[in-house]
mmCIF file of C-alpha atoms in Angstrom:
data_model
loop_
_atom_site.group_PDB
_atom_site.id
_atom_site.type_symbol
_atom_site.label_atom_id
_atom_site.label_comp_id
_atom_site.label_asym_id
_atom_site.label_seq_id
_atom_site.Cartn_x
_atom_site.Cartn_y
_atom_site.Cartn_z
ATOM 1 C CA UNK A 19 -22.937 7.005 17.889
ATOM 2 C CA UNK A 20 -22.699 10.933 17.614
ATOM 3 C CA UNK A 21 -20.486 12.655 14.738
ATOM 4 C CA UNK A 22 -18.339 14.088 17.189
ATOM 5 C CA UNK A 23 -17.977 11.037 19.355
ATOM 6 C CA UNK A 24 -16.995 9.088 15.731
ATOM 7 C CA UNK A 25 -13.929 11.442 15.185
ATOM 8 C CA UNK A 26 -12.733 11.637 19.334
ATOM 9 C CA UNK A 27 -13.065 7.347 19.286
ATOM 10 C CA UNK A 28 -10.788 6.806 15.987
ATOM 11 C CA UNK A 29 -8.432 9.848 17.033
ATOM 12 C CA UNK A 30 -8.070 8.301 20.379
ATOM 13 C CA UNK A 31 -7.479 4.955 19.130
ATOM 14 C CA UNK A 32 -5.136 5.764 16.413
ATOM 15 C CA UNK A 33 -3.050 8.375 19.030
ATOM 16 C CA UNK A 34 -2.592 5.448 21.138
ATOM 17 C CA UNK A 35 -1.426 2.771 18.862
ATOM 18 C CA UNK A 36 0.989 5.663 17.684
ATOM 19 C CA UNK A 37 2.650 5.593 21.007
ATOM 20 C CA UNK A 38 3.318 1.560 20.742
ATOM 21 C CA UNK A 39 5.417 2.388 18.091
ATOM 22 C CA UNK A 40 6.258 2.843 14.286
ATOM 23 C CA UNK A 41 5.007 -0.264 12.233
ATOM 24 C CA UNK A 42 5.272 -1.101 8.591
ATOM 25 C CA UNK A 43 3.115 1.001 5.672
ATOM 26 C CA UNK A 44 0.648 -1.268 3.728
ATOM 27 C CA UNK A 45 -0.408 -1.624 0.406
ATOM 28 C CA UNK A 46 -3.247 -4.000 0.480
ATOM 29 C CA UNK A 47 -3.337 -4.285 -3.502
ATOM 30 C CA UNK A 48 -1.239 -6.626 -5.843
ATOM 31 C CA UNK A 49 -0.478 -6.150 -9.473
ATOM 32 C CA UNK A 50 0.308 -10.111 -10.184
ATOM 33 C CA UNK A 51 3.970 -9.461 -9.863
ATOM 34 C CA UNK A 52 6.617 -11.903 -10.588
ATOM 35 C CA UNK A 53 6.188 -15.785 -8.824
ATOM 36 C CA UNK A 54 7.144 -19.170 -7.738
ATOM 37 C CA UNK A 55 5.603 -21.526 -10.136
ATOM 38 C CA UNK A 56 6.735 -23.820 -7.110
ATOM 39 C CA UNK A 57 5.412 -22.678 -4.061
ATOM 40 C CA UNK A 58 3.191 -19.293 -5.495
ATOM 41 C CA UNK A 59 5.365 -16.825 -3.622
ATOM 42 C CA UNK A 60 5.832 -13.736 -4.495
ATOM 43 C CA UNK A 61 9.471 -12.408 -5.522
ATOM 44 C CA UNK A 62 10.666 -9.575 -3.781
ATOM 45 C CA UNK A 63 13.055 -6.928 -3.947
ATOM 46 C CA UNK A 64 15.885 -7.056 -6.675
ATOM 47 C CA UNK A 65 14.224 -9.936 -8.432
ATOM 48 C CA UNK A 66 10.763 -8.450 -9.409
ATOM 49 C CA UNK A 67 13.218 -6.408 -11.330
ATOM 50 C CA UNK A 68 15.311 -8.873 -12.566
ATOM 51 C CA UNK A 69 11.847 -10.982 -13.967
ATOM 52 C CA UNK A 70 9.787 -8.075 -15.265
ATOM 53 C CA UNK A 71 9.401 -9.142 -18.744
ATOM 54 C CA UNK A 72 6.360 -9.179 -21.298
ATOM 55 C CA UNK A 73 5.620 -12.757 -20.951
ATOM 56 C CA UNK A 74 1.454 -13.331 -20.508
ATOM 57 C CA UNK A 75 2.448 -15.507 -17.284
ATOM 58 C CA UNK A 76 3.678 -14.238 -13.941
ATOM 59 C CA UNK A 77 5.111 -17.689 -12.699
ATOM 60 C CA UNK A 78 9.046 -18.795 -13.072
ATOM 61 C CA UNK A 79 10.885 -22.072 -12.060
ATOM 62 C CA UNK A 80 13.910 -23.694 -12.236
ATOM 63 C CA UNK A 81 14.964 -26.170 -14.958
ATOM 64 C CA UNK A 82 15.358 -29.026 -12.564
ATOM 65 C CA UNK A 83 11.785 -27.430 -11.073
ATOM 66 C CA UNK A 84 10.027 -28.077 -14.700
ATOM 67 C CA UNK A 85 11.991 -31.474 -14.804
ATOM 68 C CA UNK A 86 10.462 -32.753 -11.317
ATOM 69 C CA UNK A 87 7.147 -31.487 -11.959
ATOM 70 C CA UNK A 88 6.954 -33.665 -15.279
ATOM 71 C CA UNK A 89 8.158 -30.914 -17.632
ATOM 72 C CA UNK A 90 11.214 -29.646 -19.943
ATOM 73 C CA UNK A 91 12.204 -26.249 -20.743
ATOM 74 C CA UNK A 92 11.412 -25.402 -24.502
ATOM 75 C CA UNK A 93 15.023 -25.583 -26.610
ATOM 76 C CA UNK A 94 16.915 -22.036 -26.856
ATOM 77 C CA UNK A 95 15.521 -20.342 -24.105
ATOM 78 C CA UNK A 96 17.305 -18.350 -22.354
ATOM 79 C CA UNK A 97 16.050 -18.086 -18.291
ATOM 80 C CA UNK A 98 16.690 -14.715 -16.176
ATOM 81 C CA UNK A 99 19.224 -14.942 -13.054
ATOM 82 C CA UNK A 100 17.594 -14.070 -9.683
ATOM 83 C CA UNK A 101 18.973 -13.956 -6.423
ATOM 84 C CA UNK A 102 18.849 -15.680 -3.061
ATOM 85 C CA UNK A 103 20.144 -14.700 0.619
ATOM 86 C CA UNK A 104 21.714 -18.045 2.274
ATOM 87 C CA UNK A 105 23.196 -18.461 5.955
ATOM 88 C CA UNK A 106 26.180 -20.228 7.046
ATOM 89 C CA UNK A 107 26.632 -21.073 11.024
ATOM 90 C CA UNK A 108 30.835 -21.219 10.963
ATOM 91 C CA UNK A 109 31.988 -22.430 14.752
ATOM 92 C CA UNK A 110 35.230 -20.329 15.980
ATOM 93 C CA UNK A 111 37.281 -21.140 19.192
ATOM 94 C CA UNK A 112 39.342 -18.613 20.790
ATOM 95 C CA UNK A 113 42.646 -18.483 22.431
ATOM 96 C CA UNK A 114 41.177 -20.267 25.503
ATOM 97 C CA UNK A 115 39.663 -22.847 23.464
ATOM 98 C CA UNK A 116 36.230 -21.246 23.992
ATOM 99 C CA UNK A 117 33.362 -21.932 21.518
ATOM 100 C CA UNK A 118 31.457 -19.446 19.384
ATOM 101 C CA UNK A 119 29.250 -19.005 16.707
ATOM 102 C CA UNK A 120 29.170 -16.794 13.944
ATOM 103 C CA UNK A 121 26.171 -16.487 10.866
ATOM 104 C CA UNK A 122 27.694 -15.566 7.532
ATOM 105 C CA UNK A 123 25.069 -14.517 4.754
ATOM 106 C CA UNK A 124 26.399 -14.984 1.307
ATOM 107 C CA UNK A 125 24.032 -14.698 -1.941
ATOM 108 C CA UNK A 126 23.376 -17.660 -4.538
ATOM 109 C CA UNK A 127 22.206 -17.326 -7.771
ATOM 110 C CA UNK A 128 19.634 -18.914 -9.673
ATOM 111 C CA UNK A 129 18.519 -19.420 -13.365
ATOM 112 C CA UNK A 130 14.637 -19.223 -13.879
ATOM 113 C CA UNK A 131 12.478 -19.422 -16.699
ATOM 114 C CA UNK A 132 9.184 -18.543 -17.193
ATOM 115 C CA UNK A 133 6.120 -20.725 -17.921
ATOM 116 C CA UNK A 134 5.734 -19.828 -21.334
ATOM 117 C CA UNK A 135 8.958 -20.889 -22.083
ATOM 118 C CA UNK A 136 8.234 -24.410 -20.812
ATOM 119 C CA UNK A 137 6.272 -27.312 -22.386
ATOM 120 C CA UNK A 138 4.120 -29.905 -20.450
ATOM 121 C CA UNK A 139 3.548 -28.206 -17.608
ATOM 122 C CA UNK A 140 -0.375 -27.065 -16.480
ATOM 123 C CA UNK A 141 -0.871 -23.364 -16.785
ATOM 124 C CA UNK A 142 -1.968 -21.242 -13.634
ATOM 125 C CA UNK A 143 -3.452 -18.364 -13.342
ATOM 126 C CA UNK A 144 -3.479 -16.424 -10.057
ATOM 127 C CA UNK A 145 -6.393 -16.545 -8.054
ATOM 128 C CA UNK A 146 -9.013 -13.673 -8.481
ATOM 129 C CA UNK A 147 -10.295 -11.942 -5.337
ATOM 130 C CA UNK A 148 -14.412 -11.986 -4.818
ATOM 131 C CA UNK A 149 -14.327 -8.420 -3.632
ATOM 132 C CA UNK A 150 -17.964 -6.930 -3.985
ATOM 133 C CA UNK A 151 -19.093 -3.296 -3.527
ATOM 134 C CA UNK A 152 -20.037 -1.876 -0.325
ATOM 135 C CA UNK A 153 -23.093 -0.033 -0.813
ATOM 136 C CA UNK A 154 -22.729 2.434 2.231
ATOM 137 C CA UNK A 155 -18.919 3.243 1.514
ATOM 138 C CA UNK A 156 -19.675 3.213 -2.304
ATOM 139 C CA UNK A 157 -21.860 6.135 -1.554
ATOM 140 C CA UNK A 158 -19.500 7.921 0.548
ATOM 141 C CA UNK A 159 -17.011 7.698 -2.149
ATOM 142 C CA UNK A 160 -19.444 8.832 -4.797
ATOM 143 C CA UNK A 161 -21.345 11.659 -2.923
ATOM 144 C CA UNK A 162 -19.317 14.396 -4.314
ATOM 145 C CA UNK A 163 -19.001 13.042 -7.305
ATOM 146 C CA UNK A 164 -15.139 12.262 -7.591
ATOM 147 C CA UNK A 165 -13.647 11.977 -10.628
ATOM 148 C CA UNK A 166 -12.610 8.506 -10.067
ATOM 149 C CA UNK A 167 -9.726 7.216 -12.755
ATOM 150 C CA UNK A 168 -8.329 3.394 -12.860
ATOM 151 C CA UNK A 169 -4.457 2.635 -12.215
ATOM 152 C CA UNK A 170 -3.326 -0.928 -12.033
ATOM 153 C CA UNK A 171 -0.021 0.164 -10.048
ATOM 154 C CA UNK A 172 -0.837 3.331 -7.983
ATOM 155 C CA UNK A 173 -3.083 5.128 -5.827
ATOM 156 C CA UNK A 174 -2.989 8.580 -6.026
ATOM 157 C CA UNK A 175 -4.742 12.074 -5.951
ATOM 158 C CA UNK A 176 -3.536 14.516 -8.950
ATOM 159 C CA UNK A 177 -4.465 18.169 -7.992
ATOM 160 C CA UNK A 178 -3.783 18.396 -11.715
ATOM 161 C CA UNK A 179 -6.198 16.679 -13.420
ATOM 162 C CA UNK A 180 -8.372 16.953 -10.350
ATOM 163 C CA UNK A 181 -9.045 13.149 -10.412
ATOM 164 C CA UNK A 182 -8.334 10.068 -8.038
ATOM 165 C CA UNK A 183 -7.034 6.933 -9.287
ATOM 166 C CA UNK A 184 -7.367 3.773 -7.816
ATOM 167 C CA UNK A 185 -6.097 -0.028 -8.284
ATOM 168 C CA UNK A 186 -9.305 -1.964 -9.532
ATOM 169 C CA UNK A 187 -11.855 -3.496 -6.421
ATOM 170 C CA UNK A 188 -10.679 -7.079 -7.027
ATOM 171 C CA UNK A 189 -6.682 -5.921 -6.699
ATOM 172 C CA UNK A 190 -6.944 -5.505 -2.687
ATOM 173 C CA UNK A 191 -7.204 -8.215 -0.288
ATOM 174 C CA UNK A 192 -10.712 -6.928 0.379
ATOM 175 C CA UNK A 193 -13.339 -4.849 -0.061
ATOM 176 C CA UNK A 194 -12.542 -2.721 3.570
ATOM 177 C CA UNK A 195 -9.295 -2.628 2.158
ATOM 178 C CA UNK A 196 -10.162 -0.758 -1.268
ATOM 179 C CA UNK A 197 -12.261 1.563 0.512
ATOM 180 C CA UNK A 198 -10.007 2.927 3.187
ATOM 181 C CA UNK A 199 -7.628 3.439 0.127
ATOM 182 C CA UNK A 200 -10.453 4.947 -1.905
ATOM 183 C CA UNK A 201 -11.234 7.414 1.421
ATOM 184 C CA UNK A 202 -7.826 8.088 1.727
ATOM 185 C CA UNK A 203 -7.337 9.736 -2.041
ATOM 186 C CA UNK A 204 -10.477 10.999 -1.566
ATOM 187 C CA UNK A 205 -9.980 13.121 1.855
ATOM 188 C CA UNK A 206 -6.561 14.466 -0.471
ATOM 189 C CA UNK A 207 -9.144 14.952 -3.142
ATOM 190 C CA UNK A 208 -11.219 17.277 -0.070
ATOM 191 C CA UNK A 209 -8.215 19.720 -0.381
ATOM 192 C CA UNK A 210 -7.854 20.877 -3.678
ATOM 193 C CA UNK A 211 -8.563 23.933 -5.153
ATOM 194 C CA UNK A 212 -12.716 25.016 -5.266
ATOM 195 C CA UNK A 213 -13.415 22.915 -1.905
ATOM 196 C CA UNK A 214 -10.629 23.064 0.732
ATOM 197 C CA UNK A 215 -8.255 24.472 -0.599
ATOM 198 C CA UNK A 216 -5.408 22.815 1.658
ATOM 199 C CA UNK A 217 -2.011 24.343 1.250
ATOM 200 C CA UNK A 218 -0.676 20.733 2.158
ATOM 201 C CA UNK A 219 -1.911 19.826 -1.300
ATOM 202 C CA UNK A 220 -1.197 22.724 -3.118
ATOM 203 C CA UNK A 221 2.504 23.073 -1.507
ATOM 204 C CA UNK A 222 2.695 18.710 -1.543
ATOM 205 C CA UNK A 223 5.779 18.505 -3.254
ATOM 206 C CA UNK A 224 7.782 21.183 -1.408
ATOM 207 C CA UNK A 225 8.931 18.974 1.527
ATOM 208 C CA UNK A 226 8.504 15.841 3.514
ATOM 209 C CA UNK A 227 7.205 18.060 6.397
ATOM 210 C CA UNK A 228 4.119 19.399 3.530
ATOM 211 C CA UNK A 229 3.481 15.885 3.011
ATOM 212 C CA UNK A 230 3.492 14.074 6.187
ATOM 213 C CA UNK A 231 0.639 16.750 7.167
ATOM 214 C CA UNK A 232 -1.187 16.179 3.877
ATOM 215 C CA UNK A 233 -0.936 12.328 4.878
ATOM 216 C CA UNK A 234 -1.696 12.127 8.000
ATOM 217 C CA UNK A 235 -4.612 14.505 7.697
ATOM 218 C CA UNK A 236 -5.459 11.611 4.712
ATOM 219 C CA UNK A 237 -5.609 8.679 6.721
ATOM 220 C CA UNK A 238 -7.309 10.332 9.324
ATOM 221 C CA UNK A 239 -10.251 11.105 7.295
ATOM 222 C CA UNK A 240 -10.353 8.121 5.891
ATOM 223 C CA UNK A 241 -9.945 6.042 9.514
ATOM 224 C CA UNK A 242 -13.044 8.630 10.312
ATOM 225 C CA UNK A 243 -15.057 7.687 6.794
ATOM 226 C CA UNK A 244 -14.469 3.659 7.432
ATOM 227 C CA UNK A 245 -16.363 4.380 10.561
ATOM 228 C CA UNK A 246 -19.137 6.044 9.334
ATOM 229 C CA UNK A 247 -19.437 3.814 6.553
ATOM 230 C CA UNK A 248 -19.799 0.911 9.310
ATOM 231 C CA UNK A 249 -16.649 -0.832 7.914
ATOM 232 C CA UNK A 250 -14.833 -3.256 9.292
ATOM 233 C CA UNK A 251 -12.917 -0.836 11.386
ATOM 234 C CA UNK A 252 -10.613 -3.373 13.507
ATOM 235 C CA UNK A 253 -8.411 -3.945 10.690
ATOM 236 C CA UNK A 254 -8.548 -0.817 8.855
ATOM 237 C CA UNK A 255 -8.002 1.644 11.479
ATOM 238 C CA UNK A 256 -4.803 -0.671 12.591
ATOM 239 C CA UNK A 257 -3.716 -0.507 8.393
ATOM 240 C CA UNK A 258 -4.329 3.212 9.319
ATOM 241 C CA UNK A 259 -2.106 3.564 12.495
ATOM 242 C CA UNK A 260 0.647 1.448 10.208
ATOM 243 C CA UNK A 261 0.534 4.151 7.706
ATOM 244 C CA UNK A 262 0.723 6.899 10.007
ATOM 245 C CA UNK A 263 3.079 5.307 11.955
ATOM 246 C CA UNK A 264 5.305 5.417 8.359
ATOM 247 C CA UNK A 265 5.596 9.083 8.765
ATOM 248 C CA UNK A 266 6.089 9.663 12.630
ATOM 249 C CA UNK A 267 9.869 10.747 12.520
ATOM 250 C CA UNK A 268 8.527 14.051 10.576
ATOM 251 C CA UNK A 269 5.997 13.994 13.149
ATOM 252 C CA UNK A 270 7.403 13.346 16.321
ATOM 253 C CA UNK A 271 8.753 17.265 16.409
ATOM 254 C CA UNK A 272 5.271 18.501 15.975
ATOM 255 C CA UNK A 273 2.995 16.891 18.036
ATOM 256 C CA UNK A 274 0.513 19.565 17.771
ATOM 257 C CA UNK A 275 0.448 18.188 13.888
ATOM 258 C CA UNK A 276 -2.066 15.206 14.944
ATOM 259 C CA UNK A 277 -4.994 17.768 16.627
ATOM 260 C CA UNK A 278 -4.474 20.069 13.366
ATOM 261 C CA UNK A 279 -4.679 16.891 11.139
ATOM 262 C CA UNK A 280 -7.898 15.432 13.417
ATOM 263 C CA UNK A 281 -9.431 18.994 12.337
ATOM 264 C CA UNK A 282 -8.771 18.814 8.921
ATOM 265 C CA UNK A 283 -9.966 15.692 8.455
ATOM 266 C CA UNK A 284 -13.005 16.561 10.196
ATOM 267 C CA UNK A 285 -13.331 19.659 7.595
ATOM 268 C CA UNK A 286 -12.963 16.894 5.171
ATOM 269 C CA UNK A 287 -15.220 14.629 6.285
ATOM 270 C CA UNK A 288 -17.796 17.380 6.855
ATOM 271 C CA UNK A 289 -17.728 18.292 3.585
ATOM 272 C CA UNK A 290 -18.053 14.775 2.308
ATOM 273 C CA UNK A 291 -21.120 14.428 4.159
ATOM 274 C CA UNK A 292 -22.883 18.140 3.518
ATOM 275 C CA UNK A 293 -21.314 19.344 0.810
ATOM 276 C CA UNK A 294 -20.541 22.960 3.142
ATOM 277 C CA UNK A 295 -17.127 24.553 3.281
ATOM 278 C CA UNK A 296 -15.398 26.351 6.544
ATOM 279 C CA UNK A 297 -15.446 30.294 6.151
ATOM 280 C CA UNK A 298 -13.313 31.577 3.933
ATOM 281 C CA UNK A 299 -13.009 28.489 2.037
ATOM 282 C CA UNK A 300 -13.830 27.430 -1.567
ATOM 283 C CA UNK A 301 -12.539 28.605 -4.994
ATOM 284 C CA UNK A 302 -12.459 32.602 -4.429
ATOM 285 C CA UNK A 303 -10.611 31.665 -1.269
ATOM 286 C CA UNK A 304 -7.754 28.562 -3.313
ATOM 287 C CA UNK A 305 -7.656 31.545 -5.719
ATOM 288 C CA UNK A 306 -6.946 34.520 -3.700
#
């Protein structure tokens, strides 16, 4: 497939799984957050809050829990309280006598504690991802030699320190995933100052219209560098349309936005690849 014929398929693609609709924003990496020592779910919302602690383990159960499972809470702990939406179907008749049904949600709490304040109960330890490297996207990634930086939470471009961090390989739910992350930061990392020289990045924080450009032009080049790198595109280029869908009220009053972005990310891509800068790009130009 021809370069140009690359960037018109995943454009066209991606502009018409935008029109289907907005869907949810991923993030296909996990820090071992707070768990069910039960049923190894994650908690969500308000309670991975209410459990973040500096115990070694990340799993929590009940005291009757431990108690089924064979177990006792150690003497004098204290557990944490977390909470838990419940529904109530209450039946309601009407002056005719007519029937209806109404749900009530209402909120019970819970006391949990974690497994290392328990005794007698098997330790677990949550189950590490076989991710390998890619050796055709690792090269991408490392052509332009990217300052590449490790952080366990976020993934992120700083213009400031001119570096991109990423959540380590075995964090995502696979190796396409980490690399269309990766290509994401590092079309971002295509616009600072002494390549690009995007004013999206340079003006980022100024407003959510600045960054829905900077983003989308992100994802683009990154749906555009997952092809290249003869990824497995069907699933990363719909994560892509899912993050790009995350920002389409900013830009649903500029749909010219999406051909500028396809362009910039095809500046970024380009200069993945060869190394050349547009005209009038580069550092004299970021420093003018």
């Amino acid at each position: 497939m021809k370069m140009k014929d690359v960037f018109e398929v995943v454009t066209n693609q991606i502009l018409a799984q935008l029109n289907e609709g907005i869907v949810p924003w991923r993030r296909p990496w996990s820090t071992n957050g707070p768990a069910s020592y039960a049923t190894n779910k994650d908690y969500q919302g308000i309670n991975i809050l209410l459990l973040q602690s500096n115990y070694e383990s990340p799993y929590w159960l009940t005291f009757r829990q431990a108690q089924k499972m064979g177990g006792s809470v150690r003497a004098g702990e204290k557990g944490r309280p977390i909470v838990f939406v419940d529904r109530m179907v209450k039946e309601e008749k009407n002056d005719k006598g007519e029937v209806s049904f109404k749900v009530f949600s209402f909120l019970k709490y819970y006391t949990v504690f974690n497994w290392c304040q328990t005794k007698g109960l098997p330790e677990k330890v949550p189950e590490e991802r076989d991710n390998q490297q890619i050796p055709s996207a690792e090269e991408l990634l490392r052509r332009r030699g990217p300052c590449i930086d490790t952080d366990t939470e976020r993934a992120y471009y700083s213009p400031h320190s001119d570096k991109i961090y990423l959540p380590a390989l075995d964090q995502f739910e696979s190796s396409e995933a980490y690399y269309a992350t990766a290509f994401h930061e590092l079309t971002h990392w295509t616009g600072g100052a002494g390549r690009l020289g995007r004013d999206t990045i340079r003006d980022y924080h100024v407003g959510k219209d600045v960054r829905s450009q900077e983003e989308l032009v992100a994802e683009m080049g990154a749906a555009f560098l997952c092809q290249i790198a003869a990824l497995d595109t069907s699933q990363t280029l719909q994560n892509s349309t899912a993050y790009i869908g995350s920002w389409l009220k900013a830009l649903q009053n500029n749909p010219k936005w999406v051909l500028k972005a396809s362009k910039q990310a095809r500046d970024a891509v380009e200069f993945v690849l060869t190394g050349r800068l547009p005209e009038g790009k580069g550092r004299a130009a970021a420093t003018a």
